Backbone as JSON, one array per atom type, in Angstrom:
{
  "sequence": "XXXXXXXXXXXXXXXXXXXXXXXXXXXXXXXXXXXXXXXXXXXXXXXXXXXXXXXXXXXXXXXXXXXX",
  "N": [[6.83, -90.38, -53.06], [7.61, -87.52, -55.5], [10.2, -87.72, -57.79], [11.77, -84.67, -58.91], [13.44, -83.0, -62.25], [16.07, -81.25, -62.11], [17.8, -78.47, -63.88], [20.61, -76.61, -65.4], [20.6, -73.94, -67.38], [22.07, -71.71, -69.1], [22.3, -68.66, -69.53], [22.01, -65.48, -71.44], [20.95, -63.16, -71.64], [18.03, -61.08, -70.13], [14.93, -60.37, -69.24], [14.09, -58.16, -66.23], [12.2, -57.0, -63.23], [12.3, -53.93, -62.58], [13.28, -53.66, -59.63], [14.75, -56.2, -59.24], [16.73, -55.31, -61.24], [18.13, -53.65, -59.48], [18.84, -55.22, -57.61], [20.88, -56.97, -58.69], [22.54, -55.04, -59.93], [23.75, -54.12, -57.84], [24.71, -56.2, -56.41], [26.25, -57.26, -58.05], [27.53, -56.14, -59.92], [29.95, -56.26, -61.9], [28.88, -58.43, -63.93], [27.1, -57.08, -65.64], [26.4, -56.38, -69.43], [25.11, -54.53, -70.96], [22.13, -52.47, -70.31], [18.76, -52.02, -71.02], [15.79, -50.44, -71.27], [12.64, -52.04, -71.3], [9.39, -50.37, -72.11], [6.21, -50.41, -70.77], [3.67, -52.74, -71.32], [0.19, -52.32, -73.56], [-2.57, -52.93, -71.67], [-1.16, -54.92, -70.0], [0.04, -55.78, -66.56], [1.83, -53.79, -64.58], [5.01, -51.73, -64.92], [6.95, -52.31, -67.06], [10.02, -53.4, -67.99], [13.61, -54.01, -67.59], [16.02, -55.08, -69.34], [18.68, -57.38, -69.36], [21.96, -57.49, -70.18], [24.23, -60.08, -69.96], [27.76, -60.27, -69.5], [29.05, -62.49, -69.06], [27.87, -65.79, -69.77], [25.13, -66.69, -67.34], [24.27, -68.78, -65.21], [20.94, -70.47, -64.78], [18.4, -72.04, -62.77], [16.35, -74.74, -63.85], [13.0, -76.08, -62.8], [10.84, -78.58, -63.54], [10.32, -77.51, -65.94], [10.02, -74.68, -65.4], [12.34, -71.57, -65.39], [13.7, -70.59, -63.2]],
  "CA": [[7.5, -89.11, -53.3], [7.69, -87.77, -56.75], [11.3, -86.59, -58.6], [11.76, -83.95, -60.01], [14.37, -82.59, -63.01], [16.72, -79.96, -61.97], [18.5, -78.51, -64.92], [20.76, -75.71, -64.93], [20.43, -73.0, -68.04], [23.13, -70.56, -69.28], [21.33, -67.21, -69.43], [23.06, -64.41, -71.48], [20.4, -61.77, -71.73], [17.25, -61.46, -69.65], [14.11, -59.03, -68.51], [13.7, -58.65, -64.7], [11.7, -56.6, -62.81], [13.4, -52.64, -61.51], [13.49, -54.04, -58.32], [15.5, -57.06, -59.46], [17.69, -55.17, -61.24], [18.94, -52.73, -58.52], [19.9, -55.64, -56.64], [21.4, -57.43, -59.75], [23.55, -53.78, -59.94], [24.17, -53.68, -56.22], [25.52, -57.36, -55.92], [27.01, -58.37, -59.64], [27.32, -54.68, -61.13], [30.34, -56.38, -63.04], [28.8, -59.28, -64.61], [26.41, -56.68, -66.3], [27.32, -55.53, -70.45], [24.56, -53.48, -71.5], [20.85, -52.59, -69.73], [17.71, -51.43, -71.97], [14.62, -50.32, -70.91], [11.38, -51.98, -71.92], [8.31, -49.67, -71.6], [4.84, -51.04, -70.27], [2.46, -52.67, -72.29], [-1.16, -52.01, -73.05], [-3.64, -54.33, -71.23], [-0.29, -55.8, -68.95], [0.41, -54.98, -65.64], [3.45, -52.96, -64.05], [5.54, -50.54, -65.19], [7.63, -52.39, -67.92], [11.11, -54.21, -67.73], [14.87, -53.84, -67.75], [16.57, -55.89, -69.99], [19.86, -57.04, -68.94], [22.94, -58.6, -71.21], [25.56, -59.95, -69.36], [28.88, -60.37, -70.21], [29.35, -63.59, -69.65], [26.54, -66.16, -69.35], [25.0, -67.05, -65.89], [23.07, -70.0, -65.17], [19.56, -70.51, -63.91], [18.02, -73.34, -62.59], [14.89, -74.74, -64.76], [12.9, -77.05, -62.23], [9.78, -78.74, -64.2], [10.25, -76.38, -67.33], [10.09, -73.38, -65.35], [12.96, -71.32, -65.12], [14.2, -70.27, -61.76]],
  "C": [[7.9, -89.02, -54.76], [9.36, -87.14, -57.02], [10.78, -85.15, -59.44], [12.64, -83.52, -60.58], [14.68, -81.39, -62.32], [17.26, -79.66, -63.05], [19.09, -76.57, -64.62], [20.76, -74.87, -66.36], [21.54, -71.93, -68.3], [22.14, -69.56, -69.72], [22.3, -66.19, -70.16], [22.22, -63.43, -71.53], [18.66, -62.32, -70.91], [15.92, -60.28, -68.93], [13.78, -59.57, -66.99], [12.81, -57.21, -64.27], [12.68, -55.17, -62.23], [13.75, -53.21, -60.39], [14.93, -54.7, -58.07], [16.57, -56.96, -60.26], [18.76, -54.04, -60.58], [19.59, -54.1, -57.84], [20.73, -56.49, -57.23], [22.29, -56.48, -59.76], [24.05, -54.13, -58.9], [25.4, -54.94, -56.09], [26.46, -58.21, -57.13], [27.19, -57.3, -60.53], [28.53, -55.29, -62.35], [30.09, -57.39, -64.21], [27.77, -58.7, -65.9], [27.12, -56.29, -67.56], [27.01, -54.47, -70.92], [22.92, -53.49, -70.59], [20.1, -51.64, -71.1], [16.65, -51.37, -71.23], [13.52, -50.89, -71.58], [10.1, -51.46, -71.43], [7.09, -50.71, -71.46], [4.37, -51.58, -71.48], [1.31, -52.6, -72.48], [-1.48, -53.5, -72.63], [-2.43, -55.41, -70.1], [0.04, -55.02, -67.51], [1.73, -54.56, -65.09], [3.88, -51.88, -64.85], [6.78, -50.47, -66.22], [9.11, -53.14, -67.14], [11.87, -53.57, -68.02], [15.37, -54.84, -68.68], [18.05, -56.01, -69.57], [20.9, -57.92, -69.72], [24.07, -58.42, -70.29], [26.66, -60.41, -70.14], [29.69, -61.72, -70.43], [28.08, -64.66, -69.6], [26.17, -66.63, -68.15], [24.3, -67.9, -65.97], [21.73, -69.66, -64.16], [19.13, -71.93, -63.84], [16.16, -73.17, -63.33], [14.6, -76.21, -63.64], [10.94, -77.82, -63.01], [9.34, -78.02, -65.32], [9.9, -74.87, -67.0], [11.87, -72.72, -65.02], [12.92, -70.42, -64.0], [15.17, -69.39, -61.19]]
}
């Protein structure tokens, strides 16, 4: 069985998906400081990002150098 690194990440600003940030609003509307829109880009798929700065920093878990 192999290990693997957990590590946890302070996060203060971050692009997520619309989806992910309705329910980011819905369930943490006060940890939010400012949102920005980023529009699509050519040749990428979807419909572009949210950008979100919170107010204070949140952690994420990074498990094998991805963040989580």
């Amino acid at each position: 069985m192999s290990t693997k690194e957990l590590e946890m990440v302070p996060v203060t600003s971050e692009e997520v998906s619309p989806e992910e940030y309705l329910r980011i609003h819905e369930k943490d509307r006060g940890l939010i400081q400012s949102v920005g829109i980023r529009g699509p880009s050519l040749g990428r798929p979807g419909f572009g990002q949210i950008v979100v700065e919170y107010k204070t920093p949140i952690y994420r878990y990074r498990l094998g150098g991805r963040l989580g």
